[in-house]
JSON list of C-alpha atoms and ligand atoms in Angstrom, two decimals:
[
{"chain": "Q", "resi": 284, "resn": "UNK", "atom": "CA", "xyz": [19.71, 9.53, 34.27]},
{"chain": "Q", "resi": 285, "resn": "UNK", "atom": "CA", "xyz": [18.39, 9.97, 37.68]},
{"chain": "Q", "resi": 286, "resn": "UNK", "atom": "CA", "xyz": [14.18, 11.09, 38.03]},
{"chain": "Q", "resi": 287, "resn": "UNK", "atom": "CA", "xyz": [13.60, 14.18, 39.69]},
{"chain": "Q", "resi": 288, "resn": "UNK", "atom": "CA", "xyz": [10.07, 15.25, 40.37]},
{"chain": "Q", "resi": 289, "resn": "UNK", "atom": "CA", "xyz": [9.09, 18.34, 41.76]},
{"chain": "Q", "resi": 290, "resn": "UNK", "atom": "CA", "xyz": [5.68, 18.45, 43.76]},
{"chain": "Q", "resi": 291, "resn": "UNK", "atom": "CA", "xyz": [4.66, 22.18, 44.20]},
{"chain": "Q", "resi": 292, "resn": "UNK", "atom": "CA", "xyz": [1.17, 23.92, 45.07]},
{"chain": "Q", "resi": 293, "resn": "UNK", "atom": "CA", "xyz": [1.41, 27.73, 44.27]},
{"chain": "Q", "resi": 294, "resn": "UNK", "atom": "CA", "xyz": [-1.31, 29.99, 44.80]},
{"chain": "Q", "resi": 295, "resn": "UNK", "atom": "CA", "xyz": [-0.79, 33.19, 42.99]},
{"chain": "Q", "resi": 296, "resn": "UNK", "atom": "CA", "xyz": [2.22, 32.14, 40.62]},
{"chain": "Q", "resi": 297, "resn": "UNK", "atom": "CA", "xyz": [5.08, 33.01, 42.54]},
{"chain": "Q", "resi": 298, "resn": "UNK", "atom": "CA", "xyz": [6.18, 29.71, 44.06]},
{"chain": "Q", "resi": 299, "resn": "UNK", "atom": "CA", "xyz": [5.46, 28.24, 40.88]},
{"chain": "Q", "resi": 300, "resn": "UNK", "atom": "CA", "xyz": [8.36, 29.93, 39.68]},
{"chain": "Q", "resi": 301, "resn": "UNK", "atom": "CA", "xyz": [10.60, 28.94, 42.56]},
{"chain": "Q", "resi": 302, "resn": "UNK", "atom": "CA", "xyz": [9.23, 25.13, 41.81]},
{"chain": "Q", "resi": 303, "resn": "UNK", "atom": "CA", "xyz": [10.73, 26.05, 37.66]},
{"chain": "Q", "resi": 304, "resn": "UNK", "atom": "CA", "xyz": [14.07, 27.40, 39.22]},
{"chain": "Q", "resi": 305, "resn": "UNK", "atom": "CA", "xyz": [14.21, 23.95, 41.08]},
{"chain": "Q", "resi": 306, "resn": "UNK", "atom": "CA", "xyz": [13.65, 22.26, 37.77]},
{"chain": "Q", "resi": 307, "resn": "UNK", "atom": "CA", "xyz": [15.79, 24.07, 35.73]},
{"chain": "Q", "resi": 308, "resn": "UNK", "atom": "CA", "xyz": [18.99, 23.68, 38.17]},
{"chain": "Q", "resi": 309, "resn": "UNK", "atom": "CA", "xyz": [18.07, 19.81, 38.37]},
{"chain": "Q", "resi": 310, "resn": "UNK", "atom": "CA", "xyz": [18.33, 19.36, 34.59]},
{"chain": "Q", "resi": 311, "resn": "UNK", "atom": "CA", "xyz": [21.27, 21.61, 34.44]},
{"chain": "Q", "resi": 312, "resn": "UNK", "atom": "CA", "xyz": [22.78, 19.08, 36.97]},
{"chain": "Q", "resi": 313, "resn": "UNK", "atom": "CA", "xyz": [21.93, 16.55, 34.26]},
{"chain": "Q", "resi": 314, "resn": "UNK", "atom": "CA", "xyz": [18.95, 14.69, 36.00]},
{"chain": "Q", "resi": 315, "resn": "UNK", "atom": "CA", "xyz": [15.87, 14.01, 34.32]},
{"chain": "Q", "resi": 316, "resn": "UNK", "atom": "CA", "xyz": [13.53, 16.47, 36.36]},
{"chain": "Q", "resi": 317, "resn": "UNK", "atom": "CA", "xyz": [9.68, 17.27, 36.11]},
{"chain": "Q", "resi": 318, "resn": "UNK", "atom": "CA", "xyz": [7.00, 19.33, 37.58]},
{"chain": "Q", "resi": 319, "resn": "UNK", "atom": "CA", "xyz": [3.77, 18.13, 39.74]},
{"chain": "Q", "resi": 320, "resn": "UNK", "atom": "CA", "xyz": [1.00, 20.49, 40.63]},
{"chain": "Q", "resi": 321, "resn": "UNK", "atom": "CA", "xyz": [0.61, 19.19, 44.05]},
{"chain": "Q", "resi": 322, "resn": "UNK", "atom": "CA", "xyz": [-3.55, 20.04, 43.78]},
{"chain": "Q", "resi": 323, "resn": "UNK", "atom": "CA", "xyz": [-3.99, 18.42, 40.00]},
{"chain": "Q", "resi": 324, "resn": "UNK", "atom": "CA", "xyz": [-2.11, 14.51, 40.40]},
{"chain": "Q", "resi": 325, "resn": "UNK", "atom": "CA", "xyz": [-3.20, 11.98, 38.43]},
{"chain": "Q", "resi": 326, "resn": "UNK", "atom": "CA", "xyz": [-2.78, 7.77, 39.11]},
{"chain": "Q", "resi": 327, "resn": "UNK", "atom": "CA", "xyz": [-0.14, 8.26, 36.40]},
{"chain": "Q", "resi": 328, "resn": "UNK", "atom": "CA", "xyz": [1.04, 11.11, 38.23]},
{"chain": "Q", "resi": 329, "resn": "UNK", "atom": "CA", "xyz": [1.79, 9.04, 41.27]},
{"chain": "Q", "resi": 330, "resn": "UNK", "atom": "CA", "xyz": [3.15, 5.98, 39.70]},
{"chain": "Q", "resi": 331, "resn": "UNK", "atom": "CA", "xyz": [5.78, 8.60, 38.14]},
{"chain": "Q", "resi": 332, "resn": "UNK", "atom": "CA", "xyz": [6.33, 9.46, 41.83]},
{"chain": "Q", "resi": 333, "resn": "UNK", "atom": "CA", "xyz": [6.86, 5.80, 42.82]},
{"chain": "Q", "resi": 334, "resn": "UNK", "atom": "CA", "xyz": [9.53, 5.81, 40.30]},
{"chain": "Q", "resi": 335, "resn": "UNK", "atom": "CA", "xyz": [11.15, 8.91, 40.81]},
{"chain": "Q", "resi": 336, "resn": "UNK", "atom": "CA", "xyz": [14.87, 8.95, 42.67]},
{"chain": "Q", "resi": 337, "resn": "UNK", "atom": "CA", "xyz": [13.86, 11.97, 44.75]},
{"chain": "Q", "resi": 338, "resn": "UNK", "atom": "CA", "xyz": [10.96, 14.28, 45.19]},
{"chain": "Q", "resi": 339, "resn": "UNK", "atom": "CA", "xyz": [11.34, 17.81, 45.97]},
{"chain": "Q", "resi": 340, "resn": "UNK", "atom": "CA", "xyz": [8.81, 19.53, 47.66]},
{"chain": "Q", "resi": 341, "resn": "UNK", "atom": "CA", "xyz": [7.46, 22.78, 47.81]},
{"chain": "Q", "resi": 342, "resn": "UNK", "atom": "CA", "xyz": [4.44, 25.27, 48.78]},
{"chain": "Q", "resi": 343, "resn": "UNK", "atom": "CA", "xyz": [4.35, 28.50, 49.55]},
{"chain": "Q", "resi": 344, "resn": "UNK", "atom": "CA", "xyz": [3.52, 29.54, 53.37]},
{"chain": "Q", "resi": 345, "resn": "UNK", "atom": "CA", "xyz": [0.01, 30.51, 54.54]},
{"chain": "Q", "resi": 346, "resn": "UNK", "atom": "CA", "xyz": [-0.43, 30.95, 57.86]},
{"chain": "Q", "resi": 347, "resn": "UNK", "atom": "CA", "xyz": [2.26, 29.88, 59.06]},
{"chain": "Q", "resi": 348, "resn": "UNK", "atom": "CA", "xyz": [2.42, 26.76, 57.19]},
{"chain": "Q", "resi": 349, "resn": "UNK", "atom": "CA", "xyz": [2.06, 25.09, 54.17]},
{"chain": "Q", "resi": 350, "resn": "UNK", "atom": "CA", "xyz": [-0.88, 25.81, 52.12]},
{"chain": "Q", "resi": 351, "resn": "UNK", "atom": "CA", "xyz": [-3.89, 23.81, 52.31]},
{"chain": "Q", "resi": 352, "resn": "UNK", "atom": "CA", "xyz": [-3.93, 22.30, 49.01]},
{"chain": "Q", "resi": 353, "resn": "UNK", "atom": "CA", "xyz": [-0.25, 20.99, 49.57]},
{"chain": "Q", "resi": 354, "resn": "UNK", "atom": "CA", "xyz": [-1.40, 19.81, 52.98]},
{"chain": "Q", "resi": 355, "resn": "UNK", "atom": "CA", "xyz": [-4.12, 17.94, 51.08]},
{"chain": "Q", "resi": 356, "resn": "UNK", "atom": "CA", "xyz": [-1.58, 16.23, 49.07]},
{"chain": "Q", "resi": 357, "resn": "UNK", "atom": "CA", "xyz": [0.49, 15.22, 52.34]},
{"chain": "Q", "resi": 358, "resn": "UNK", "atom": "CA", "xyz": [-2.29, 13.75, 53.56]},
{"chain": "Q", "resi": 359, "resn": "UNK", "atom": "CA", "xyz": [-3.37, 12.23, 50.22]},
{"chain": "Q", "resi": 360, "resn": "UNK", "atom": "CA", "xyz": [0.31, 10.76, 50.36]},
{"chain": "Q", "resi": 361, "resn": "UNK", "atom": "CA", "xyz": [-0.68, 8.67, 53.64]},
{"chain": "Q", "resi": 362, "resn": "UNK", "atom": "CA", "xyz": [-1.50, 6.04, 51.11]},
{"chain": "Q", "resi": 363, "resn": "UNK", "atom": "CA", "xyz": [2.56, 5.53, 49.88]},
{"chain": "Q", "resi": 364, "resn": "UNK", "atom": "CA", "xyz": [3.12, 5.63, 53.72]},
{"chain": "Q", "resi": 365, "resn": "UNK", "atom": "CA", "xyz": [0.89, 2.88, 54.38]},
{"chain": "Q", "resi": 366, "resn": "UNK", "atom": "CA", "xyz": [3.52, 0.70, 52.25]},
{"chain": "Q", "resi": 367, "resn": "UNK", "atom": "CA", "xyz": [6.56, 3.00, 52.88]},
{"chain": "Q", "resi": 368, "resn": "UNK", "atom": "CA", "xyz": [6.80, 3.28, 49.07]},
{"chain": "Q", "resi": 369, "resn": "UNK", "atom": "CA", "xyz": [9.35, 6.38, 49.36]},
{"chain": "Q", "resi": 370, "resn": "UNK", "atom": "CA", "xyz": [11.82, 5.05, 52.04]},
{"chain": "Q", "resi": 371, "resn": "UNK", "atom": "CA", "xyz": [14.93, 5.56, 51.14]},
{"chain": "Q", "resi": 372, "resn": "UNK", "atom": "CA", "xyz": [14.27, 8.47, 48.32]},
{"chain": "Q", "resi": 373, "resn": "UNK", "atom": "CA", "xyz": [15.75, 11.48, 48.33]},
{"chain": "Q", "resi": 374, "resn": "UNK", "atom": "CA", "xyz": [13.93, 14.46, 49.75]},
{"chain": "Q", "resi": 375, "resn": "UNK", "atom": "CA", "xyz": [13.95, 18.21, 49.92]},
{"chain": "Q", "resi": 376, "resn": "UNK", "atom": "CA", "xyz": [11.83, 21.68, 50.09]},
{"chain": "Q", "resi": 377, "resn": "UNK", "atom": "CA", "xyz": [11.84, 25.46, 48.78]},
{"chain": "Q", "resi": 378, "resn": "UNK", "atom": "CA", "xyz": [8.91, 27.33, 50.26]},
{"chain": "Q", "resi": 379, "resn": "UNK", "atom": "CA", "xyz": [8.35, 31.23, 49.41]},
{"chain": "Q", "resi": 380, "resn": "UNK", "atom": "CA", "xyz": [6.44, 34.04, 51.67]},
{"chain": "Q", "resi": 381, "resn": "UNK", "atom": "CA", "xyz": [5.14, 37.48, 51.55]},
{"chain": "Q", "resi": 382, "resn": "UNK", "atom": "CA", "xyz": [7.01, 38.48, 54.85]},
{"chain": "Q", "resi": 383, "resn": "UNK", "atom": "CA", "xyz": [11.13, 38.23, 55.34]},
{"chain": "Q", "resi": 384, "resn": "UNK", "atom": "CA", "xyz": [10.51, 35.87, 58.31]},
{"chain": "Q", "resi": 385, "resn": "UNK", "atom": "CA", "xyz": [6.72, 35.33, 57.89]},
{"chain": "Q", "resi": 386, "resn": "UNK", "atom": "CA", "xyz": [7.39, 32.32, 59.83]},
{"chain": "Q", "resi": 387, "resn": "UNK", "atom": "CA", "xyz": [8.37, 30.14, 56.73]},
{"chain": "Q", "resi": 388, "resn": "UNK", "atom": "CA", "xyz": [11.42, 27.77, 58.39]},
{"chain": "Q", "resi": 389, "resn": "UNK", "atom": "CA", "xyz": [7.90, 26.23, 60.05]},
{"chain": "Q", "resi": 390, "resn": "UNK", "atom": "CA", "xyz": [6.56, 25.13, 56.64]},
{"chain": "Q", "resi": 391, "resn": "UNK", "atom": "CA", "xyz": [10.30, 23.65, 55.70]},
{"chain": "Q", "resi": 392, "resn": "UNK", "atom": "CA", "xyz": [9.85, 22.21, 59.25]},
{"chain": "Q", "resi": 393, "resn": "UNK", "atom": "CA", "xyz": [6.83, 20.41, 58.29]},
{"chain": "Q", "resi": 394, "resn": "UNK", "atom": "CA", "xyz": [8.29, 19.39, 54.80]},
{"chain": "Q", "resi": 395, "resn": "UNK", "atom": "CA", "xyz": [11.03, 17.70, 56.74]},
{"chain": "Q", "resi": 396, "resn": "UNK", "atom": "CA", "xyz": [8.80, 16.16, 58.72]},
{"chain": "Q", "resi": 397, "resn": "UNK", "atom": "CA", "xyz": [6.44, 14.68, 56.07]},
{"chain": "Q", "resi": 398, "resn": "UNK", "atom": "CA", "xyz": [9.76, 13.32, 54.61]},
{"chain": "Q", "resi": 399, "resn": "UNK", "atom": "CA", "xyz": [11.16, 11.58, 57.44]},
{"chain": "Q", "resi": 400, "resn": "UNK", "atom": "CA", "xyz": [7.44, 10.05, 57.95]},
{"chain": "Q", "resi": 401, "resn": "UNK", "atom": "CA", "xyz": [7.99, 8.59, 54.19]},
{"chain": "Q", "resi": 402, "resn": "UNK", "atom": "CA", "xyz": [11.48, 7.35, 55.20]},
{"chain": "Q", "resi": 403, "resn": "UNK", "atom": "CA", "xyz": [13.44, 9.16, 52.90]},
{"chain": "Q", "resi": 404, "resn": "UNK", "atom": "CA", "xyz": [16.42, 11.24, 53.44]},
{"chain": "Q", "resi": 405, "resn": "UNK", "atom": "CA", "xyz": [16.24, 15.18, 53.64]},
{"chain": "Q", "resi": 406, "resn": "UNK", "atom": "CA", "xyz": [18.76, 16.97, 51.27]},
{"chain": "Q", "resi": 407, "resn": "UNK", "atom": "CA", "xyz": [19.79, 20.48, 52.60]},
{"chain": "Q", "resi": 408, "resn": "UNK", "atom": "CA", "xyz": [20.41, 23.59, 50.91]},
{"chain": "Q", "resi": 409, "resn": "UNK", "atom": "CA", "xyz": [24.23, 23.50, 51.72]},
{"chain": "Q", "resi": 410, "resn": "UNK", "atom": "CA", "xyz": [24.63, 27.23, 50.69]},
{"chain": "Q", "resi": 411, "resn": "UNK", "atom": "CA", "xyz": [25.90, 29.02, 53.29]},
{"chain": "Q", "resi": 412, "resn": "UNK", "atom": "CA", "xyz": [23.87, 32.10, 54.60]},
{"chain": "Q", "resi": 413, "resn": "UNK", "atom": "CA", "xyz": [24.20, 35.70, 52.41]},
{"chain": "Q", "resi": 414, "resn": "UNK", "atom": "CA", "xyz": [23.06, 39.19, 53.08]},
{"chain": "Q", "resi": 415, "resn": "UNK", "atom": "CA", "xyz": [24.07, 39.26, 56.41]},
{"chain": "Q", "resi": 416, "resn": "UNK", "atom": "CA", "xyz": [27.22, 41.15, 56.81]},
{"chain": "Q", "resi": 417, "resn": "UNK", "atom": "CA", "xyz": [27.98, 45.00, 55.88]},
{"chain": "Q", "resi": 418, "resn": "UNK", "atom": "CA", "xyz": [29.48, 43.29, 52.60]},
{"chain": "Q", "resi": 419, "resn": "UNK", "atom": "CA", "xyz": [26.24, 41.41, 52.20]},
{"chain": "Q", "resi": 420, "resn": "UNK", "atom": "CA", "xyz": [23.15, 42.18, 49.93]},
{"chain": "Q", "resi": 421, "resn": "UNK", "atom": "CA", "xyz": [19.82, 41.16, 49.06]},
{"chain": "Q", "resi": 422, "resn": "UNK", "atom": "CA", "xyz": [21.31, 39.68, 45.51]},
{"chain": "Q", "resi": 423, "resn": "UNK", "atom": "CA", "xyz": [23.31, 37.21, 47.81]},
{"chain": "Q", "resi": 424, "resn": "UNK", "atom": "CA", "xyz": [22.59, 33.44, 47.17]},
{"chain": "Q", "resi": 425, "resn": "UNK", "atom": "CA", "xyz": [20.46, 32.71, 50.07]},
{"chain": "Q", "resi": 426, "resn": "UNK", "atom": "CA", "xyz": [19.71, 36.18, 51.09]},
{"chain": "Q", "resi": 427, "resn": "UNK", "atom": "CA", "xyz": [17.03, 34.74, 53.74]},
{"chain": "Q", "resi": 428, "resn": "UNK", "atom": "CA", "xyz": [19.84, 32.65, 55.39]},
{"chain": "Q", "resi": 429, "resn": "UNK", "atom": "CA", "xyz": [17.76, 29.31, 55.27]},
{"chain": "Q", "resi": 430, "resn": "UNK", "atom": "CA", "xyz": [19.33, 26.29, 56.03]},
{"chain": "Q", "resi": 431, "resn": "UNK", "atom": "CA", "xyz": [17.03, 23.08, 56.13]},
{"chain": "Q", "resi": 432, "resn": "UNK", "atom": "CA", "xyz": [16.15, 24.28, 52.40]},
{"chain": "Q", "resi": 433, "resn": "UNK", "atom": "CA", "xyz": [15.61, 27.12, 49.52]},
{"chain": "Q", "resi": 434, "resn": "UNK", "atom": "CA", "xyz": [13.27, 30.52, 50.79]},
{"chain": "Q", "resi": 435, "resn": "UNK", "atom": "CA", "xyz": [12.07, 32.73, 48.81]},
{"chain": "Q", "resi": 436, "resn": "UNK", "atom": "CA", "xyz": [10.38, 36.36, 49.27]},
{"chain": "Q", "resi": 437, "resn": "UNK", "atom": "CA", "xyz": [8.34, 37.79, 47.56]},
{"chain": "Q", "resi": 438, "resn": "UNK", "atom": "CA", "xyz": [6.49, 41.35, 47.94]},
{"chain": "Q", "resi": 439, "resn": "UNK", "atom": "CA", "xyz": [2.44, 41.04, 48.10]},
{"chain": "Q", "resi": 440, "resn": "UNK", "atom": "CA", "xyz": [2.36, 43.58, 46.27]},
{"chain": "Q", "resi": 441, "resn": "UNK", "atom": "CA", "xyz": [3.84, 42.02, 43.34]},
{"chain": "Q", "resi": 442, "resn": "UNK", "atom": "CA", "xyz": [3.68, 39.62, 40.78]},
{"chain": "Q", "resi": 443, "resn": "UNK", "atom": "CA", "xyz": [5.79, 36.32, 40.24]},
{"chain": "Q", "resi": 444, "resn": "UNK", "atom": "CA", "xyz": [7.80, 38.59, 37.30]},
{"chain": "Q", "resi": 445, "resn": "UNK", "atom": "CA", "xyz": [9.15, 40.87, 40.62]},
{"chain": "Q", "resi": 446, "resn": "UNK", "atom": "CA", "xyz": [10.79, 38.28, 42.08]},
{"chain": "Q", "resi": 447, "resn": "UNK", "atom": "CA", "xyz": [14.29, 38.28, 43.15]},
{"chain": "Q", "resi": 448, "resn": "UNK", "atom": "CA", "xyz": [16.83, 36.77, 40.66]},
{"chain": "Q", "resi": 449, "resn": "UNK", "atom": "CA", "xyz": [18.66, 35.68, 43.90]},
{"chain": "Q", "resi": 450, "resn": "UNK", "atom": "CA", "xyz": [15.91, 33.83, 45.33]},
{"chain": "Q", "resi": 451, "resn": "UNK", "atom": "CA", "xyz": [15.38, 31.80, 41.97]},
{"chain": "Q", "resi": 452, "resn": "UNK", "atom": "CA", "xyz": [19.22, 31.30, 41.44]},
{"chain": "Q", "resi": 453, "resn": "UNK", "atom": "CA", "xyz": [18.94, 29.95, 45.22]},
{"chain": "Q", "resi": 454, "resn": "UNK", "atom": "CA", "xyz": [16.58, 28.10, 43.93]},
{"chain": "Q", "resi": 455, "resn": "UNK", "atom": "CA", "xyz": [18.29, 26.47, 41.13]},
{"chain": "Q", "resi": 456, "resn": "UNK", "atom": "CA", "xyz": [21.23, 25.21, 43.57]},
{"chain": "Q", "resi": 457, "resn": "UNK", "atom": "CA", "xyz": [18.53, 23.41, 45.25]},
{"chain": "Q", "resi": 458, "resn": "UNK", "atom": "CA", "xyz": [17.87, 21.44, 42.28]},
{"chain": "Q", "resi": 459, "resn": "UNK", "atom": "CA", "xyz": [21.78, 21.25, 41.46]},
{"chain": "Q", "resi": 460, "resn": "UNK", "atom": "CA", "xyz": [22.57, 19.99, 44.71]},
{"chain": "Q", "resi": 461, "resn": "UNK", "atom": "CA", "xyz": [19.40, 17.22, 44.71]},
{"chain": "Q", "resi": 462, "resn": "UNK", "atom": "CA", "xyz": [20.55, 16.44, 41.26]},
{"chain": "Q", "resi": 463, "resn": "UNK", "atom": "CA", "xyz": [24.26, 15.73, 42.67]},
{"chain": "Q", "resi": 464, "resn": "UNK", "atom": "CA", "xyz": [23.06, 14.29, 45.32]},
{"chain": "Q", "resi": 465, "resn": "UNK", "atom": "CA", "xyz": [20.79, 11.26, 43.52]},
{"chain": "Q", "resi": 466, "resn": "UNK", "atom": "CA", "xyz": [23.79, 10.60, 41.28]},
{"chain": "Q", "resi": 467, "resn": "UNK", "atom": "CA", "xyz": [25.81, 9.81, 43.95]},
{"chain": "Q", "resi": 468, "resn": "UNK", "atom": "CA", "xyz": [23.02, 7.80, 45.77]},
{"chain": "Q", "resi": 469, "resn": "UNK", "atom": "CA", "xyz": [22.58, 4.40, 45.68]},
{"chain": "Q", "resi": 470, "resn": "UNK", "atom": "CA", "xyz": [19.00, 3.75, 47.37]},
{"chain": "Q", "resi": 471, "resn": "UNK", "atom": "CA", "xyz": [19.34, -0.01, 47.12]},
{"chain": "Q", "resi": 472, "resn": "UNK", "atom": "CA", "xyz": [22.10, 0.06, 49.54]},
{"chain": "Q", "resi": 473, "resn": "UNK", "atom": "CA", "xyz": [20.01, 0.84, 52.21]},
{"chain": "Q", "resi": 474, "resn": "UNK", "atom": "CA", "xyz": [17.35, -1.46, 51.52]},
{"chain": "W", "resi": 277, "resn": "FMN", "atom": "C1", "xyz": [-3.96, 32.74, 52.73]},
{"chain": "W", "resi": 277, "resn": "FMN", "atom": "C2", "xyz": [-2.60, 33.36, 52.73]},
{"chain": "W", "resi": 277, "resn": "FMN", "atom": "C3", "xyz": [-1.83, 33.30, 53.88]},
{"chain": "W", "resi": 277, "resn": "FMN", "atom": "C4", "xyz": [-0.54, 33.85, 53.90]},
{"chain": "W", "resi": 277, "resn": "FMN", "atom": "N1", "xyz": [0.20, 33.72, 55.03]},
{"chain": "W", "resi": 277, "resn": "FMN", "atom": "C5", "xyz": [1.46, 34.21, 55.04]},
{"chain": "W", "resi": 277, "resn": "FMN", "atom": "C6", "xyz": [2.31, 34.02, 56.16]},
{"chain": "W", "resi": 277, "resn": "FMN", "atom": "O1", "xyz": [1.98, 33.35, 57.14]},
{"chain": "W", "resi": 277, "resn": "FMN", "atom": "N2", "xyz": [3.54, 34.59, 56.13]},
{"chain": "W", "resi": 277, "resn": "FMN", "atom": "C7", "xyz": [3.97, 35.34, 55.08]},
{"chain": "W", "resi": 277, "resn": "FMN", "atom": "O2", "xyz": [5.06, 35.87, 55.13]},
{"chain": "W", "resi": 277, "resn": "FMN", "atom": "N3", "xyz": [3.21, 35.48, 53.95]},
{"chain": "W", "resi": 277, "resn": "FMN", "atom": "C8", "xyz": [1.98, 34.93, 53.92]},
{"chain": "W", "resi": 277, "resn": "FMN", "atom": "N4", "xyz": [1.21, 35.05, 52.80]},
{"chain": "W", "resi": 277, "resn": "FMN", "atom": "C9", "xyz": [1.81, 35.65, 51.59]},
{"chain": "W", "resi": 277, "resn": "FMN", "atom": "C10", "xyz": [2.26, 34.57, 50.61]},
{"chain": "W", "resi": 277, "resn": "FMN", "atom": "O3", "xyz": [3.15, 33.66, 51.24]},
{"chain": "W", "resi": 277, "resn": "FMN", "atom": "C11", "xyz": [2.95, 35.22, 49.41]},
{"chain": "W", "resi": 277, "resn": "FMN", "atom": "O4", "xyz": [2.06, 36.10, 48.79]},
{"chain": "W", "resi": 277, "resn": "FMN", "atom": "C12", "xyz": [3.45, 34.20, 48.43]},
{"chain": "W", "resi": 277, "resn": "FMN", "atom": "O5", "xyz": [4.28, 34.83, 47.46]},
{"chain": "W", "resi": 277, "resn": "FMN", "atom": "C13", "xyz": [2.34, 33.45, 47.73]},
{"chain": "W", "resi": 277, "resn": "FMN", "atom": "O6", "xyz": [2.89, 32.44, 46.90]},
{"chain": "W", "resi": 277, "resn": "FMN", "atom": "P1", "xyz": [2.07, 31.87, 45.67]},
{"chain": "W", "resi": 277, "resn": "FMN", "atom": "O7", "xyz": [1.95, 33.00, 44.65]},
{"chain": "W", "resi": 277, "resn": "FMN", "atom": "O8", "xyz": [2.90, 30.76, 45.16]},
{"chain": "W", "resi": 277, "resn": "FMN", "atom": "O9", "xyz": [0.74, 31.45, 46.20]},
{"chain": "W", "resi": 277, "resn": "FMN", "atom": "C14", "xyz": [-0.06, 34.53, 52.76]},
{"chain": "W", "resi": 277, "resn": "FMN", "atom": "C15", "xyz": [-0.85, 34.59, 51.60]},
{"chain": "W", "resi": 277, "resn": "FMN", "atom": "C16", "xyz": [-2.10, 34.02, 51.59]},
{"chain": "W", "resi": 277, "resn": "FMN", "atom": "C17", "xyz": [-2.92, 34.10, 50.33]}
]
């Protein structure tokens, strides 16, 4: 069974929930799939990294980026890059944001880039765009129309419980299509 860990930073509980949805459609795709808080890793923590077949990232977007505890982790990460310990992993991100836009393809921007820095190979969310036609709706699969990876929005008014069922089902592809995507990958061909 392939290892899917999940590294996620969520403020307020809402990406949190998008990290789950990730989870849950990676062990529905029959991978062996776990959650890291991004701000709380442990040396065990990381060694389960090591070993994992892809890592999925995700934070939600402050400022215009990724939040600064998940930045903290990126940059705690410098130490795998040192000895390219994650080339040739699989790699991918969900990030969630108050605002429709709110600027949040920048933070999947950044998650890409971390992942090409580690040498490993970006998965996308291969779901084409919804809710943008007059037969479209908000309860479309990727209702933001992200590409590069899974968005989520949720209101700031709002708890994690509002969140839209379509974001978290977009969600759960994510981790479907990582899931697919490590049992068809052979890393060691590459090496
Ligand atoms: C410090 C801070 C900065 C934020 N910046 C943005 C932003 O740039 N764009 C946006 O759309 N929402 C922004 N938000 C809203 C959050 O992205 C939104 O509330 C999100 O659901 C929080 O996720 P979390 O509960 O996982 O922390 C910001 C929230 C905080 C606390």
């Amino acid at each position: 069974m392939k290892k899917i860990a999940i590294v996620y930073h969520s403020g307020y509980g809402h990406t949190a929930r998008q990290a789950e949805a990730v989870r849950a459609g990676a062990a529905d795709g029959a991978a062996d799939a776990k959650l890291y808080a991004a701000d709380a890793l442990t040396d065990a923590h990381w060694a389960e990294l090591a070993a994992a077949d892809a890592i999925v990232f995700g934070a939600p977007t402050y400022m215009g980026s990724v939040s600064a505890p998940f930045k903290a982790f990126m940059d705690a990460s410098s130490k795998v890059w040192f000895t390219q310990g994650w080339k040739n992993k699989l790699a991918a991100g969900f990030t969630n944001s108050g605002s429709q836009s709110g600027d949040k393809l920048n933070s999947l921007v950044q998650l890409a880039v971390f992942a090409a820095q580690q040498g490993m190979l970006w998965v996308s969310l291969g779901i084409m765009p919804g809710n943008n036609s007059s037969q479209g709706s908000p309860d479309d699969l990727n209702r933001v129309g992200s590409y590069l990876g899974a968005m989520a929005q949720s209101n700031v008014d709002q708890g994690a419980d509002a969140m839209r069922e379509s974001d978290l089902a977009t969600a759960r592809e994510l981790g479907r299509r990582v899931a697919a995507a490590a049992r068809a990958w052979d890393s060691a061909q590459l090496a």
